[in-house]
CSV table of C-alpha atoms and ligand atoms in Angstrom, one decimal:
chain,number,residue,atom,x,y,z
A,1,MET,CA,29.5,68.4,16.9
A,2,ILE,CA,33.0,68.9,15.8
A,3,ALA,CA,35.8,68.1,18.3
A,4,ASP,CA,38.4,70.8,19.2
A,5,PHE,CA,41.4,71.2,16.9
A,6,GLU,CA,44.2,73.6,16.5
A,7,TYR,CA,44.0,75.6,13.2
A,8,PHE,CA,46.8,76.7,10.9
A,9,ALA,CA,46.4,78.7,7.6
A,10,PRO,CA,49.8,78.5,5.9
A,11,LYS,CA,50.3,80.7,2.8
A,12,THR,CA,53.0,78.6,1.1
A,13,VAL,CA,53.3,75.0,0.1
A,14,GLU,CA,56.6,74.7,2.1
A,15,ALA,CA,54.8,76.0,5.3
A,16,ALA,CA,52.0,73.5,4.8
A,17,LEU,CA,54.4,70.6,4.2
A,18,SER,CA,56.4,71.6,7.4
A,19,LEU,CA,53.2,71.4,9.5
A,20,LEU,CA,52.3,68.1,7.9
A,21,SER,CA,55.8,66.7,8.5
A,22,GLN,CA,55.6,67.9,12.1
A,23,TYR,CA,52.1,66.5,13.0
A,24,LYS,CA,51.7,63.7,10.4
A,25,GLU,CA,48.7,61.4,11.3
A,26,GLU,CA,47.4,63.9,13.9
A,27,ALA,CA,46.9,66.6,11.2
A,28,LYS,CA,44.5,66.8,8.3
A,29,ILE,CA,44.5,69.2,5.4
A,30,ILE,CA,41.4,71.2,4.6
A,31,ALA,CA,40.8,72.9,1.2
A,32,GLY,CA,37.2,73.8,0.4
A,33,GLY,CA,36.0,71.9,3.4
A,34,GLN,CA,32.9,70.6,1.6
A,35,SER,CA,33.7,67.0,2.3
A,36,MET,CA,36.0,67.4,5.3
A,37,LEU,CA,33.4,69.3,7.4
A,38,ILE,CA,30.8,66.6,6.7
A,39,ILE,CA,33.0,63.8,7.9
A,40,MET,CA,34.2,65.9,10.9
A,41,LYS,CA,30.7,66.6,11.9
A,42,GLN,CA,29.9,62.9,11.7
A,43,GLY,CA,32.8,62.3,14.0
A,44,LEU,CA,34.4,60.0,11.4
A,45,ILE,CA,37.7,61.9,11.8
A,46,THR,CA,38.9,64.0,14.7
A,47,PRO,CA,42.1,65.7,13.7
A,48,GLU,CA,44.0,67.5,16.4
A,49,TYR,CA,45.5,69.9,13.8
A,50,LEU,CA,43.7,71.3,10.8
A,51,ILE,CA,45.9,72.8,8.1
A,52,ASP,CA,43.8,75.1,5.9
A,53,ILE,CA,45.5,75.3,2.5
A,54,LYS,CA,42.9,77.4,0.7
A,55,GLY,CA,45.0,80.5,1.0
A,56,ILE,CA,48.0,79.1,-0.9
A,57,ALA,CA,47.7,81.1,-4.1
A,58,ALA,CA,50.6,79.2,-5.8
A,59,LEU,CA,48.4,76.1,-6.1
A,60,ASP,CA,45.6,77.9,-8.0
A,61,TYR,CA,46.4,77.7,-11.7
A,62,ILE,CA,45.6,76.2,-15.1
A,63,LYS,CA,48.5,76.0,-17.6
A,64,TYR,CA,48.6,74.5,-21.0
A,65,ASP,CA,51.6,73.7,-23.2
A,66,GLU,CA,51.5,71.8,-26.5
A,67,GLY,CA,54.3,69.5,-25.4
A,68,LYS,CA,53.6,68.9,-21.7
A,69,GLY,CA,49.8,69.2,-21.9
A,70,LEU,CA,47.6,70.5,-19.1
A,71,ARG,CA,48.7,71.3,-15.5
A,72,ILE,CA,46.0,72.1,-12.9
A,73,GLY,CA,47.0,73.3,-9.4
A,74,ALA,CA,45.4,71.3,-6.6
A,75,LEU,CA,43.5,74.4,-5.3
A,76,THR,CA,41.8,75.2,-8.6
A,77,ILE,CA,38.1,75.4,-8.0
A,78,HIS,CA,35.7,73.3,-10.2
A,79,ARG,CA,34.1,76.4,-11.7
A,80,ALA,CA,37.5,77.7,-12.9
A,81,ILE,CA,38.1,74.3,-14.7
A,82,GLU,CA,34.5,74.5,-16.2
A,83,LYS,CA,35.1,78.0,-17.5
A,84,SER,CA,38.7,77.9,-18.6
A,85,PRO,CA,39.0,78.7,-22.3
A,86,VAL,CA,42.1,76.6,-22.7
A,87,ILE,CA,40.3,73.6,-21.1
A,88,GLN,CA,37.2,74.1,-23.2
A,89,LYS,CA,39.5,74.2,-26.3
A,90,HIS,CA,41.8,71.2,-25.6
A,91,PHE,CA,40.0,69.1,-23.0
A,92,GLY,CA,36.3,69.9,-23.5
A,93,VAL,CA,35.3,66.7,-21.7
A,94,LEU,CA,36.7,68.1,-18.4
A,95,SER,CA,34.6,71.3,-18.8
A,96,GLU,CA,31.5,69.2,-19.6
A,97,MET,CA,32.1,67.0,-16.6
A,98,GLU,CA,32.4,70.0,-14.3
A,99,ARG,CA,29.2,71.5,-15.7
A,100,ASN,CA,27.3,68.5,-14.3
A,101,LEU,CA,29.2,68.4,-11.0
A,102,ALA,CA,27.0,69.9,-8.1
A,103,THR,CA,25.7,73.4,-8.2
A,104,ILE,CA,27.5,76.6,-9.2
A,105,GLN,CA,27.8,77.5,-5.5
A,106,THR,CA,29.6,74.2,-4.8
A,107,ARG,CA,31.7,74.5,-7.9
A,108,ASN,CA,32.7,78.0,-6.8
A,109,TRP,CA,34.3,76.8,-3.6
A,110,GLY,CA,35.2,73.1,-3.9
A,111,THR,CA,38.7,72.3,-5.3
A,112,ILE,CA,39.8,69.6,-7.7
A,113,GLY,CA,42.5,68.5,-5.3
A,114,GLY,CA,40.0,68.1,-2.5
A,115,ASN,CA,37.7,66.2,-4.7
A,116,LEU,CA,40.4,63.7,-5.7
A,117,CYS,CA,41.9,63.3,-2.2
A,118,HIS,CA,38.5,62.7,-0.6
A,119,GLY,CA,38.5,59.5,-2.6
A,120,ASP,CA,34.8,59.2,-3.1
A,121,PRO,CA,34.2,56.5,-5.8
A,122,ALA,CA,31.1,58.4,-6.9
A,123,GLY,CA,33.2,61.5,-7.7
A,124,ASP,CA,33.1,62.7,-11.3
A,125,PRO,CA,36.6,64.1,-12.0
A,126,ALA,CA,38.6,60.9,-11.2
A,127,PRO,CA,37.1,58.7,-14.0
A,128,VAL,CA,37.5,61.4,-16.6
A,129,LEU,CA,41.1,62.0,-15.5
A,130,ILE,CA,41.9,58.3,-15.7
A,131,ALA,CA,40.3,58.1,-19.2
A,132,LEU,CA,42.7,61.0,-20.1
A,133,ASN,CA,45.6,59.1,-18.6
A,134,ALA,CA,46.4,61.8,-16.0
A,135,SER,CA,49.0,61.8,-13.3
A,136,LEU,CA,49.2,63.5,-9.9
A,137,LYS,CA,52.1,65.3,-8.3
A,138,LEU,CA,52.4,64.6,-4.6
A,139,ALA,CA,54.7,66.6,-2.4
A,140,SER,CA,56.3,66.1,1.0
A,141,LEU,CA,59.0,68.2,2.6
A,142,GLY,CA,62.0,68.1,0.2
A,143,ARG,CA,60.4,65.4,-2.0
A,144,GLU,CA,58.0,65.1,-4.9
A,145,ARG,CA,56.6,62.0,-6.6
A,146,ILE,CA,54.3,61.4,-9.6
A,147,ILE,CA,51.6,58.8,-9.4
A,148,GLU,CA,49.2,57.8,-12.1
A,149,MET,CA,45.6,58.9,-11.3
A,150,GLU,CA,44.6,55.3,-12.0
A,151,GLU,CA,46.8,54.1,-9.0
A,152,PHE,CA,45.7,56.8,-6.6
A,153,SER,CA,42.4,55.5,-5.2
A,154,LYS,CA,42.9,52.5,-2.9
A,155,ASP,CA,39.5,51.9,-1.4
A,156,TYR,CA,36.3,53.7,-0.4
A,157,LEU,CA,37.5,57.2,0.8
A,158,GLU,CA,41.1,55.9,0.8
A,159,VAL,CA,43.9,57.3,-1.4
A,160,ALA,CA,47.6,56.7,-1.8
A,161,LEU,CA,48.7,59.8,0.2
A,162,GLU,CA,51.3,59.4,2.9
A,163,PRO,CA,50.4,61.3,6.1
A,164,ASN,CA,53.2,63.9,5.4
A,165,GLU,CA,52.1,64.3,1.7
A,166,MET,CA,49.8,66.7,-0.1
A,167,LEU,CA,48.6,66.8,-3.7
A,168,THR,CA,49.9,69.8,-5.5
A,169,GLU,CA,49.2,69.3,-9.2
A,170,ILE,CA,47.1,67.3,-11.7
A,171,GLN,CA,48.9,66.6,-15.0
A,172,VAL,CA,47.0,65.7,-18.1
A,173,PRO,CA,49.1,64.7,-21.2
A,174,VAL,CA,48.1,65.8,-24.7
A,175,PRO,CA,45.9,63.0,-26.0
A,176,PRO,CA,47.2,60.9,-29.0
A,177,PRO,CA,45.9,62.1,-32.4
A,178,HIS,CA,42.4,61.0,-33.4
A,179,THR,CA,41.2,60.6,-29.8
A,180,GLY,CA,37.7,61.4,-28.6
A,181,THR,CA,36.7,61.4,-24.9
A,182,ALA,CA,33.3,61.7,-23.3
A,183,HIS,CA,31.6,61.5,-19.9
A,184,GLU,CA,28.0,60.6,-19.1
A,185,LYS,CA,26.4,60.2,-15.7
A,186,LEU,CA,23.0,59.2,-14.4
A,187,MET,CA,21.5,61.9,-12.2
A,188,VAL,CA,18.0,62.4,-10.9
A,189,MET,CA,18.5,66.2,-11.1
A,190,LYS,CA,21.3,68.0,-12.9
A,191,GLY,CA,24.3,68.4,-10.6
A,192,ASP,CA,23.4,65.4,-8.3
A,193,MET,CA,26.2,62.9,-7.4
A,194,GLY,CA,26.1,60.3,-10.2
A,195,ILE,CA,24.1,57.1,-9.5
A,196,ILE,CA,26.5,55.7,-12.0
A,197,GLY,CA,29.0,57.4,-14.4
A,198,ALA,CA,31.2,56.4,-17.3
A,199,ALA,CA,34.1,58.2,-18.9
A,200,VAL,CA,35.4,56.8,-22.2
A,201,SER,CA,38.4,57.7,-24.4
A,202,ILE,CA,38.8,56.2,-27.9
A,203,THR,CA,41.8,56.5,-30.2
A,204,LEU,CA,41.3,55.7,-33.9
A,205,ARG,CA,43.9,54.8,-36.6
A,206,ASP,CA,42.5,54.4,-40.1
A,207,GLY,CA,39.0,53.9,-38.7
A,208,VAL,CA,40.2,51.1,-36.3
A,209,CYS,CA,40.1,51.5,-32.5
A,210,GLN,CA,43.8,51.6,-31.5
A,211,ASP,CA,43.2,52.3,-27.9
A,212,ALA,CA,40.2,52.6,-25.5
A,213,ARG,CA,40.0,53.5,-21.8
A,214,ILE,CA,36.7,53.0,-20.0
A,215,VAL,CA,36.3,54.1,-16.4
A,216,LEU,CA,33.2,53.9,-14.1
A,217,SER,CA,32.2,55.9,-11.1
A,218,ASN,CA,30.0,54.6,-8.3
A,219,ALA,CA,30.4,51.1,-9.6
A,220,ALA,CA,32.9,49.8,-7.1
A,221,SER,CA,34.9,51.0,-4.0
A,222,VAL,CA,37.2,53.0,-6.3
A,223,PRO,CA,36.9,54.6,-9.8
A,224,LEU,CA,37.0,51.5,-11.8
A,225,ARG,CA,38.8,50.9,-15.1
A,226,VAL,CA,37.1,48.1,-16.9
A,227,LYS,CA,39.8,46.6,-19.0
A,228,GLU,CA,37.9,43.6,-20.4
A,229,ALA,CA,35.3,46.0,-21.8
A,230,GLU,CA,38.1,48.0,-23.4
A,231,LYS,CA,39.4,44.9,-25.1
A,232,VAL,CA,36.1,44.4,-26.9
A,233,LEU,CA,36.8,47.7,-28.8
A,234,ILE,CA,40.5,47.6,-29.3
A,235,GLY,CA,41.6,46.4,-32.8
A,236,LYS,CA,38.1,46.6,-34.2
A,237,ARG,CA,36.1,48.9,-36.4
A,238,VAL,CA,33.7,49.9,-33.7
A,239,ASN,CA,29.9,49.6,-34.4
A,240,GLU,CA,26.7,49.7,-32.3
A,241,GLY,CA,27.0,45.9,-31.6
A,242,LEU,CA,30.4,46.3,-30.1
A,243,LEU,CA,29.4,49.3,-28.1
A,244,ALA,CA,26.6,47.3,-26.6
A,245,LYS,CA,28.9,44.3,-25.9
A,246,ALA,CA,31.4,46.6,-24.2
A,247,GLY,CA,28.6,47.9,-22.0
A,248,GLU,CA,27.6,44.3,-21.1
A,249,ILE,CA,31.2,43.3,-20.2
A,250,ALA,CA,31.7,46.5,-18.2
A,251,SER,CA,28.6,45.7,-16.2
A,252,LYS,CA,30.0,42.2,-15.4
A,253,GLU,CA,33.3,43.8,-14.3
A,254,ALA,CA,31.6,46.3,-12.0
A,255,ASP,CA,30.8,45.7,-8.4
A,256,PRO,CA,28.3,48.4,-7.7
A,257,PRO,CA,26.9,49.3,-4.2
A,258,SER,CA,23.3,49.1,-3.3
A,259,ASP,CA,21.8,52.2,-1.6
A,260,VAL,CA,18.7,54.4,-1.5
A,261,HIS,CA,19.6,55.7,-5.0
A,262,GLY,CA,19.7,52.4,-6.7
A,263,SER,CA,20.2,48.7,-6.1
A,264,THR,CA,23.2,46.8,-7.3
A,265,GLU,CA,21.1,45.2,-10.1
A,266,TYR,CA,19.8,48.6,-11.3
A,267,ARG,CA,23.3,50.0,-11.3
A,268,ARG,CA,24.6,47.1,-13.4
A,269,GLU,CA,21.9,47.8,-16.0
A,270,MET,CA,22.8,51.5,-16.0
A,271,VAL,CA,26.5,50.6,-16.5
A,272,LYS,CA,25.5,49.0,-19.8
A,273,VAL,CA,23.6,52.0,-20.9
A,274,PHE,CA,26.1,54.7,-19.8
A,275,VAL,CA,29.2,52.9,-21.1
A,276,ARG,CA,27.4,52.5,-24.5
A,277,ARG,CA,26.4,56.2,-24.5
A,278,ALA,CA,29.7,57.6,-23.5
A,279,ALA,CA,31.6,55.3,-25.9
A,280,ARG,CA,29.3,56.3,-28.7
A,281,VAL,CA,30.0,60.0,-28.1
A,282,ALA,CA,33.8,59.4,-27.7
A,283,LEU,CA,33.8,57.4,-31.0
A,284,GLU,CA,32.0,60.2,-32.9
A,285,ARG,CA,34.4,62.8,-31.5
A,286,ALA,CA,37.4,60.6,-32.5
A,287,LYS,CA,36.0,60.4,-36.0
A,288,ALA,CA,35.4,64.1,-36.1
A,289,VAL,CA,39.0,65.0,-35.1
A,290,SER,CA,40.2,62.4,-37.6
A,291,GLN,CA,38.4,64.3,-40.4
A,292,GLU,CA,39.8,67.6,-39.3
A,293,VAL,CA,43.4,66.6,-40.1
B,1,LIG,C1,26.2,69.6,-2.1
B,1,LIG,C2,27.4,69.0,-2.7
B,1,LIG,C3,27.3,68.3,-3.9
B,1,LIG,C4,28.4,67.7,-4.5
B,1,LIG,N1,28.2,67.1,-5.7
B,1,LIG,C5,29.3,66.5,-6.3
B,1,LIG,C6,29.1,65.8,-7.6
B,1,LIG,O1,28.1,65.8,-8.2
B,1,LIG,N2,30.2,65.2,-8.1
B,1,LIG,C7,31.5,65.3,-7.5
B,1,LIG,O2,32.4,64.7,-8.0
B,1,LIG,N3,31.6,65.9,-6.3
B,1,LIG,C8,30.6,66.5,-5.7
B,1,LIG,N4,30.7,67.1,-4.5
B,1,LIG,C9,32.1,67.2,-3.9
B,1,LIG,C10,32.8,68.5,-4.3
B,1,LIG,O3,33.1,68.4,-5.6
B,1,LIG,C11,34.1,68.9,-3.6
B,1,LIG,O4,35.1,68.9,-4.6
B,1,LIG,C12,34.6,67.9,-2.7
B,1,LIG,O5,33.7,68.0,-1.6
B,1,LIG,C13,36.0,68.2,-2.0
B,1,LIG,O6,36.6,69.5,-2.3
B,1,LIG,P1,37.0,70.4,-1.1
B,1,LIG,O7,38.0,71.4,-1.8
B,1,LIG,O8,35.9,71.0,-0.4
B,1,LIG,O9,37.9,69.5,-0.2
B,1,LIG,P2,37.9,69.2,1.4
B,1,LIG,O10,36.5,68.9,1.9
B,1,LIG,O11,38.6,70.4,2.1
B,1,LIG,O12,38.9,68.0,1.5
B,1,LIG,C14,38.5,66.7,1.1
B,1,LIG,C15,39.6,65.7,1.5
B,1,LIG,O13,40.7,65.9,0.7
B,1,LIG,C16,41.9,66.2,1.5
B,1,LIG,N5,42.6,67.3,0.8
B,1,LIG,C17,42.1,68.4,0.2
B,1,LIG,N6,43.0,69.0,-0.5
B,1,LIG,C18,44.1,68.3,-0.4
B,1,LIG,C19,45.4,68.4,-1.0
B,1,LIG,N7,45.7,69.3,-1.9
B,1,LIG,N8,46.4,67.4,-0.7
B,1,LIG,C20,46.0,66.4,0.1
B,1,LIG,N9,44.8,66.2,0.7
B,1,LIG,C21,43.9,67.2,0.4
B,1,LIG,C22,41.3,66.6,2.8
B,1,LIG,O14,42.2,66.4,3.9
B,1,LIG,C23,40.0,65.8,2.9
B,1,LIG,O15,40.4,64.5,3.3
B,1,LIG,C24,29.7,67.7,-3.9
B,1,LIG,C25,29.8,68.4,-2.7
B,1,LIG,C26,28.7,69.0,-2.1
B,1,LIG,C27,28.9,69.7,-0.8
C-alpha cells in the first residue's frame, strides 16, 4: 500500500523547482513513475509531496548541433530516443541500446531522466552515456550546474542530486573523429534488465587506439568505468588478444552482485565476454568511420 501524499502537477520547470525548494527532502519528483511507484509500494520511500513533472512539455526534446552535439530533455521517453532519425544517424549506439531496453510499452512511458535519476546500476542508458562522455544539466531555483554523467551515480539507487534539484537535460558531445561505440548486454529474453552489460567507445588515430572508454552495468553498485581495462587498449594496435585481455582486466575491476539472475562468479565470466564483444564492435565501427574520411 502507498502512504498518503499531496500531489502537484506543475507545467513549467520554474513551478516544479519552486515546489522542490519549498518542500525539499519531504518531496519527490515523479516522471513516468515506473520505478517510483514500485519503491513507493514497497514502502522504501514515503514522500509527503509528489511533484509530477510528466506534463512539462519544455523538457521533452531532442536537438542536434554539429558544434554542441546532442541535447536530450529529461522528459524524453525511451521510445523517442530509439526512433529519433538524428540519434540514429549520429549516435546509433543510443538507439540500439534503447531497442534492447524493456518492452515497447515501457519505452513509450519511461523517461531518460527518470532512468538516470533512479540510479539503478543495472540500467542501460548510464554506461552508454558515460562511454559517450555525456554530461547532465541539473537545475534548482535560480541556479544550474553541469555534472559529468560519470560522476552522477554515487551508490546503489543514489545519485548526486540535491533535494532541491532536478535533472533537466542530457548533453552528449560530438565524438572525436574515428570513434566507434557499441553496447552489448546479457539478457535471458530481449528487453530484460541486463544481467551484465558493457558499453565501449574506441577512438583510432592511424590505426592505433588513441582513447578507450569501457563502462559496465550491473557489475558494481554504480555504472562502473573500468580504467585499467581501458589502459590495455590505449596506445596499441588493438587485436583479438588485447580485446580478451581487456575483458579479463575488466572482470577483475568489477565487483558484481550475486542474485537469482547470476552469481558473482558467473557475472565476472560474463564481463570478460561482453567487454570483448562490445569492444570488438566498437573497434570495427571506428575502423569503418576512419575509412569513410
Ligand atoms: C517492466 C520494466 C522493465 C524495465 N527494463 C529496463 C531495462 O531493461 N533497462 C533499463 O535501463 N531500465 C529498465 N526499466 C526502467 C525504465 O527504463 C524507466 O526508465 C525507469 O523506470 C524510470 O523512468 P520513469 O520516467 O518512470 O521515472 P520515475 O519512476 O518517475 O522516477 C525514477 C526516479 O527518478 C527521479 N526522477 C525522475 N525524473 C527526474 C528528474 N527529471 N529530475 C530529478 N529526479 C527525477 C524520481 O524522483 C525517482 O527517484 C524497466 C522498467 C520496467 C517497469
